[in-house]
PDB file of C-alpha atoms in Angstrom:
ATOM      1  CA  MET A   8      21.080 141.428 173.072  1.00 54.00           C
ATOM      2  CA  GLY A   9      18.597 142.193 170.306  1.00 57.00           C
ATOM      3  CA  PHE A  10      19.161 141.603 166.589  1.00 56.00           C
ATOM      4  CA  GLN A  11      19.852 145.228 165.806  1.00 53.00           C
ATOM      5  CA  ALA A  12      22.363 145.579 168.622  1.00 48.00           C
ATOM      6  CA  LYS A  13      24.173 142.419 167.541  1.00 69.00           C
ATOM      7  CA  HIS A  14      24.085 143.617 163.901  1.00 71.00           C
ATOM      8  CA  ASP A  15      25.641 146.911 164.956  1.00 74.00           C
ATOM      9  CA  LYS A  16      28.245 145.382 167.247  1.00 85.00           C
ATOM     10  CA  ASP A  17      29.486 142.427 165.156  1.00 88.00           C
ATOM     11  CA  PHE A  18      28.187 142.192 161.637  1.00 84.00           C
ATOM     12  CA  TYR A  19      30.067 138.969 160.757  1.00 86.00           C
ATOM     13  CA  ALA A  20      28.771 137.070 163.728  1.00 87.00           C
ATOM     14  CA  TRP A  21      25.235 138.435 163.134  1.00 84.00           C
ATOM     15  CA  ALA A  22      25.310 137.349 159.468  1.00 83.00           C
ATOM     16  CA  MET A  23      26.505 133.828 160.278  1.00 85.00           C
ATOM     17  CA  GLU A  24      23.864 133.497 163.035  1.00 87.00           C
ATOM     18  CA  GLN A  25      21.069 134.749 160.814  1.00 83.00           C
ATOM     19  CA  ALA A  26      22.038 132.376 158.021  1.00 84.00           C
ATOM     20  CA  ALA A  27      21.916 129.455 160.425  1.00 85.00           C
ATOM     21  CA  ARG A  28      18.561 130.504 161.764  1.00 84.00           C
ATOM     22  CA  LEU A  29      17.105 130.819 158.265  1.00 82.00           C
ATOM     23  CA  ARG A  30      18.258 127.272 157.535  1.00 85.00           C
ATOM     24  CA  GLU A  31      16.707 126.060 160.795  1.00 86.00           C
ATOM     25  CA  ALA A  32      13.439 127.780 159.913  1.00 81.00           C
ATOM     26  CA  ALA A  33      13.443 126.134 156.490  1.00 83.00           C
ATOM     27  CA  ALA A  34      14.141 122.722 158.046  1.00 87.00           C
ATOM     28  CA  SER A  35      11.293 123.119 160.505  1.00 87.00           C
ATOM     29  CA  GLY A  36       8.819 123.169 157.661  1.00 81.00           C
ATOM     30  CA  THR A  37       7.529 126.712 158.039  1.00 77.00           C
ATOM     31  CA  ASN A  38       5.081 127.619 155.331  1.00 74.00           C
ATOM     32  CA  LEU A  39       6.274 131.200 154.770  1.00 74.00           C
ATOM     33  CA  PRO A  40       6.844 131.633 151.028  1.00 76.00           C
ATOM     34  CA  LEU A  41      10.524 132.590 151.186  1.00 71.00           C
ATOM     35  CA  ASP A  42      13.550 131.289 149.264  1.00 77.00           C
ATOM     36  CA  TRP A  43      15.166 130.168 152.509  1.00 72.00           C
ATOM     37  CA  GLU A  44      18.422 128.671 151.225  1.00 78.00           C
ATOM     38  CA  ASN A  45      19.213 131.485 148.874  1.00 80.00           C
ATOM     39  CA  LEU A  46      18.398 134.044 151.616  1.00 79.00           C
ATOM     40  CA  ALA A  47      20.785 132.234 153.964  1.00 80.00           C
ATOM     41  CA  GLU A  48      23.494 132.093 151.311  1.00 83.00           C
ATOM     42  CA  GLU A  49      23.188 135.798 150.545  1.00 81.00           C
ATOM     43  CA  ILE A  50      23.453 136.741 154.190  1.00 79.00           C
ATOM     44  CA  GLU A  51      26.493 134.432 154.512  1.00 82.00           C
ATOM     45  CA  SER A  52      28.096 136.014 151.510  1.00 84.00           C
ATOM     46  CA  MET A  53      27.739 139.448 153.103  1.00 79.00           C
ATOM     47  CA  GLY A  54      29.690 138.172 156.103  1.00 76.00           C
ATOM     48  CA  ARG A  55      32.228 136.404 153.854  1.00 85.00           C
ATOM     49  CA  SER A  56      32.939 139.706 152.121  1.00 90.00           C
ATOM     50  CA  ASP A  57      34.250 141.054 155.436  1.00 90.00           C
ATOM     51  CA  ARG A  58      36.445 137.942 155.739  1.00 92.00           C
ATOM     52  CA  LEU A  59      37.834 138.499 152.260  1.00 94.00           C
ATOM     53  CA  GLU A  60      38.399 142.180 152.917  1.00 96.00           C
ATOM     54  CA  VAL A  61      40.409 141.349 156.076  1.00 96.00           C
ATOM     55  CA  ALA A  62      42.570 138.882 154.182  1.00 96.00           C
ATOM     56  CA  SER A  63      43.078 141.271 151.261  1.00 97.00           C
ATOM     57  CA  ARG A  64      44.135 144.153 153.477  1.00 98.00           C
ATOM     58  CA  LEU A  65      46.530 141.935 155.400  1.00 98.00           C
ATOM     59  CA  ALA A  66      48.073 140.905 152.068  1.00 98.00           C
ATOM     60  CA  ARG A  67      48.563 144.501 151.002  1.00 98.00           C
ATOM     61  CA  ILE A  68      50.239 145.300 154.340  1.00 98.00           C
ATOM     62  CA  VAL A  69      52.617 142.347 153.910  1.00 98.00           C
ATOM     63  CA  GLU A  70      53.406 143.320 150.345  1.00 98.00           C
ATOM     64  CA  HIS A  71      54.326 146.884 151.114  1.00 98.00           C
ATOM     65  CA  LEU A  72      56.252 146.056 154.316  1.00 98.00           C
ATOM     66  CA  LEU A  73      58.333 143.551 152.286  1.00 98.00           C
ATOM     67  CA  LYS A  74      59.032 146.221 149.681  1.00 97.00           C
ATOM     68  CA  LEU A  75      60.016 148.711 152.362  1.00 97.00           C
ATOM     69  CA  GLU A  76      62.346 146.152 153.956  1.00 97.00           C
ATOM     70  CA  LEU A  77      63.906 144.584 150.894  1.00 97.00           C
ATOM     71  CA  SER A  78      63.957 147.120 148.051  1.00 96.00           C
ATOM     72  CA  PRO A  79      67.149 149.032 147.433  1.00 94.00           C
ATOM     73  CA  ALA A  80      65.132 151.737 145.647  1.00 91.00           C
ATOM     74  CA  ASP A  81      64.609 155.045 147.312  1.00 87.00           C
ATOM     75  CA  ARG A  82      61.276 155.582 145.564  1.00 86.00           C
ATOM     76  CA  PRO A  83      58.319 154.977 145.853  1.00 91.00           C
ATOM     77  CA  ARG A  84      58.814 154.398 149.580  1.00 93.00           C
ATOM     78  CA  ASN A  85      56.300 157.094 150.580  1.00 94.00           C
ATOM     79  CA  GLY A  86      53.656 155.383 148.499  1.00 95.00           C
ATOM     80  CA  TRP A  87      54.332 152.039 150.165  1.00 97.00           C
ATOM     81  CA  ARG A  88      54.181 153.685 153.609  1.00 96.00           C
ATOM     82  CA  ARG A  89      50.936 155.425 152.724  1.00 97.00           C
ATOM     83  CA  SER A  90      49.459 152.144 151.507  1.00 98.00           C
ATOM     84  CA  VAL A  91      50.376 150.398 154.786  1.00 98.00           C
ATOM     85  CA  ILE A  92      48.809 153.194 156.810  1.00 98.00           C
ATOM     86  CA  GLN A  93      45.623 153.183 154.704  1.00 98.00           C
ATOM     87  CA  GLN A  94      45.307 149.346 154.894  1.00 98.00           C
ATOM     88  CA  ARG A  95      45.908 149.305 158.622  1.00 98.00           C
ATOM     89  CA  THR A  96      43.223 151.987 159.135  1.00 98.00           C
ATOM     90  CA  ALA A  97      40.707 150.235 156.901  1.00 97.00           C
ATOM     91  CA  LEU A  98      41.444 146.862 158.530  1.00 98.00           C
ATOM     92  CA  ALA A  99      40.888 148.340 161.955  1.00 97.00           C
ATOM     93  CA  ARG A 100      37.515 149.695 160.760  1.00 95.00           C
ATOM     94  CA  VAL A 101      36.421 146.188 159.482  1.00 95.00           C
ATOM     95  CA  LEU A 102      37.516 144.618 162.755  1.00 95.00           C
ATOM     96  CA  ARG A 103      35.609 147.238 164.719  1.00 93.00           C
ATOM     97  CA  ASP A 104      32.456 146.439 162.734  1.00 90.00           C
ATOM     98  CA  SER A 105      33.017 142.647 162.862  1.00 90.00           C
ATOM     99  CA  PRO A 106      35.101 141.997 166.003  1.00 93.00           C
ATOM    100  CA  SER A 107      34.708 138.264 165.825  1.00 92.00           C
ATOM    101  CA  LEU A 108      36.968 138.296 162.766  1.00 94.00           C
ATOM    102  CA  ARG A 109      39.872 139.402 165.019  1.00 95.00           C
ATOM    103  CA  ALA A 110      39.963 135.827 166.391  1.00 94.00           C
ATOM    104  CA  LYS A 111      40.428 134.543 162.831  1.00 94.00           C
ATOM    105  CA  LEU A 112      43.432 136.704 161.933  1.00 96.00           C
ATOM    106  CA  GLU A 113      45.893 133.934 162.568  1.00 96.00           C
ATOM    107  CA  GLU A 114      43.838 131.708 160.286  1.00 95.00           C
ATOM    108  CA  PHE A 115      43.949 134.355 157.545  1.00 96.00           C
ATOM    109  CA  LEU A 116      47.677 135.063 157.843  1.00 97.00           C
ATOM    110  CA  PRO A 117      49.107 132.133 155.760  1.00 97.00           C
ATOM    111  CA  ASN A 118      47.086 133.067 152.655  1.00 97.00           C
ATOM    112  CA  ALA A 119      47.664 136.787 153.251  1.00 97.00           C
ATOM    113  CA  TRP A 120      51.375 136.092 153.523  1.00 98.00           C
ATOM    114  CA  ALA A 121      51.457 134.036 150.366  1.00 98.00           C
ATOM    115  CA  ASP A 122      49.484 136.663 148.389  1.00 98.00           C
ATOM    116  CA  GLY A 123      51.390 139.615 149.756  1.00 98.00           C
ATOM    117  CA  ARG A 124      54.748 137.876 149.148  1.00 98.00           C
ATOM    118  CA  GLN A 125      53.802 137.097 145.530  1.00 98.00           C
ATOM    119  CA  ASP A 126      52.708 140.645 144.876  1.00 98.00           C
ATOM    120  CA  ALA A 127      55.865 142.002 146.528  1.00 98.00           C
ATOM    121  CA  LEU A 128      57.991 139.657 144.400  1.00 97.00           C
ATOM    122  CA  PHE A 129      56.435 141.028 141.244  1.00 95.00           C
ATOM    123  CA  GLY A 130      57.331 144.581 142.316  1.00 94.00           C
ATOM    124  CA  LEU A 131      60.847 143.660 143.520  1.00 96.00           C
ATOM    125  CA  GLU A 132      62.054 141.788 140.430  1.00 95.00           C
ATOM    126  CA  PRO A 133      62.958 145.011 138.637  1.00 94.00           C
ATOM    127  CA  ASP A 134      65.209 145.735 141.660  1.00 93.00           C
ATOM    128  CA  GLY A 135      67.045 142.475 141.033  1.00 94.00           C
ATOM    129  CA  LEU A 136      65.283 140.600 143.843  1.00 95.00           C
ATOM    130  CA  PHE A 137      63.809 137.155 143.125  1.00 96.00           C
ATOM    131  CA  ASP A 138      61.904 134.368 144.921  1.00 97.00           C
ATOM    132  CA  ARG A 139      65.065 133.155 146.596  1.00 96.00           C
ATOM    133  CA  ASP A 140      65.666 136.577 148.108  1.00 95.00           C
ATOM    134  CA  LEU A 141      62.331 136.755 149.949  1.00 97.00           C
ATOM    135  CA  PRO A 142      61.651 134.951 153.233  1.00 97.00           C
ATOM    136  CA  ARG A 143      59.727 131.749 152.969  1.00 96.00           C
ATOM    137  CA  GLU A 144      57.838 132.306 156.215  1.00 97.00           C
ATOM    138  CA  CYS A 145      56.221 135.549 157.295  1.00 97.00           C
ATOM    139  CA  PRO A 146      58.812 137.503 159.328  1.00 97.00           C
ATOM    140  CA  TYR A 147      56.174 139.749 160.821  1.00 97.00           C
ATOM    141  CA  ARG A 148      53.980 139.099 163.846  1.00 97.00           C
ATOM    142  CA  LEU A 149      50.331 140.039 163.653  1.00 97.00           C
ATOM    143  CA  GLU A 150      50.908 142.777 166.188  1.00 96.00           C
ATOM    144  CA  GLU A 151      53.502 144.234 163.858  1.00 97.00           C
ATOM    145  CA  LEU A 152      51.315 143.990 160.790  1.00 98.00           C
ATOM    146  CA  LEU A 153      48.493 145.790 162.572  1.00 97.00           C
ATOM    147  CA  GLY A 154      50.493 148.167 164.732  1.00 94.00           C
ATOM    148  CA  PRO A 155      50.838 151.756 163.505  1.00 93.00           C
ATOM    149  CA  GLY A 156      54.396 152.068 164.827  1.00 93.00           C
ATOM    150  CA  PHE A 157      55.985 149.083 163.145  1.00 97.00           C
ATOM    151  CA  TRP A 158      58.243 149.720 160.113  1.00 97.00           C
ATOM    152  CA  PRO A 159      60.909 147.128 159.236  1.00 96.00           C
ATOM    153  CA  ALA A 160      64.485 148.396 158.724  1.00 95.00           C
ATOM    154  CA  ASN A 161      65.564 148.423 155.134  1.00 94.00           C
ATOM    155  CA  GLN A 162      68.194 145.764 154.410  1.00 92.00           C
ATOM    156  CA  HIS A 163      70.078 148.147 152.158  1.00 91.00           C
ATOM    157  CA  GLY A 164      70.262 150.980 154.584  1.00 91.00           C
ATOM    158  CA  VAL A 165      67.757 153.110 152.679  1.00 91.00           C
ATOM    159  CA  GLU A 166      66.161 155.573 155.098  1.00 81.00           C
ATOM    160  CA  GLN A 167      62.471 155.344 155.558  1.00 66.00           C
ATOM    161  CA  GLU A 168      60.791 158.564 154.550  1.00 60.00           C
ATOM    162  CA  ARG A 169      58.367 160.066 157.024  1.00 56.00           C
ATOM    163  CA  GLY A 170      55.488 161.812 155.494  1.00 49.00           C
TER     164      GLY A 170
END
């Protein structure tokens, strides 16, 4: 597979491979006048931005699923649902562009859970829910976080709006 094909099929894997090859070229003593290490770092950072985006989108999904499940408020449920749908769609797009990141989702989940839980807690405190009221461990499987049909039941019997 050529460089362009690999770039188009899995950007993250391509970026990591190119950074490694730049470092190998620099170590081999090539006399091309390039800033090898900084080039490698810049390419790696482009790949890392996809990693960060995946983790961030997972955290937003967690945050809004927790709010949908735990909040007794009847509003802004549609906004939370819309956010989950948007994050799932954008996450699928990143994973389509960098499919090797799919294998790292389990690795990203603990931090995404911690971040999403913390953000949900901030939004749930006005509803009288505090740290002790939120699960310590992520109650959602990856398939549920990513799956378009998963919506947790609200613990207060508030109906999920469909919009």
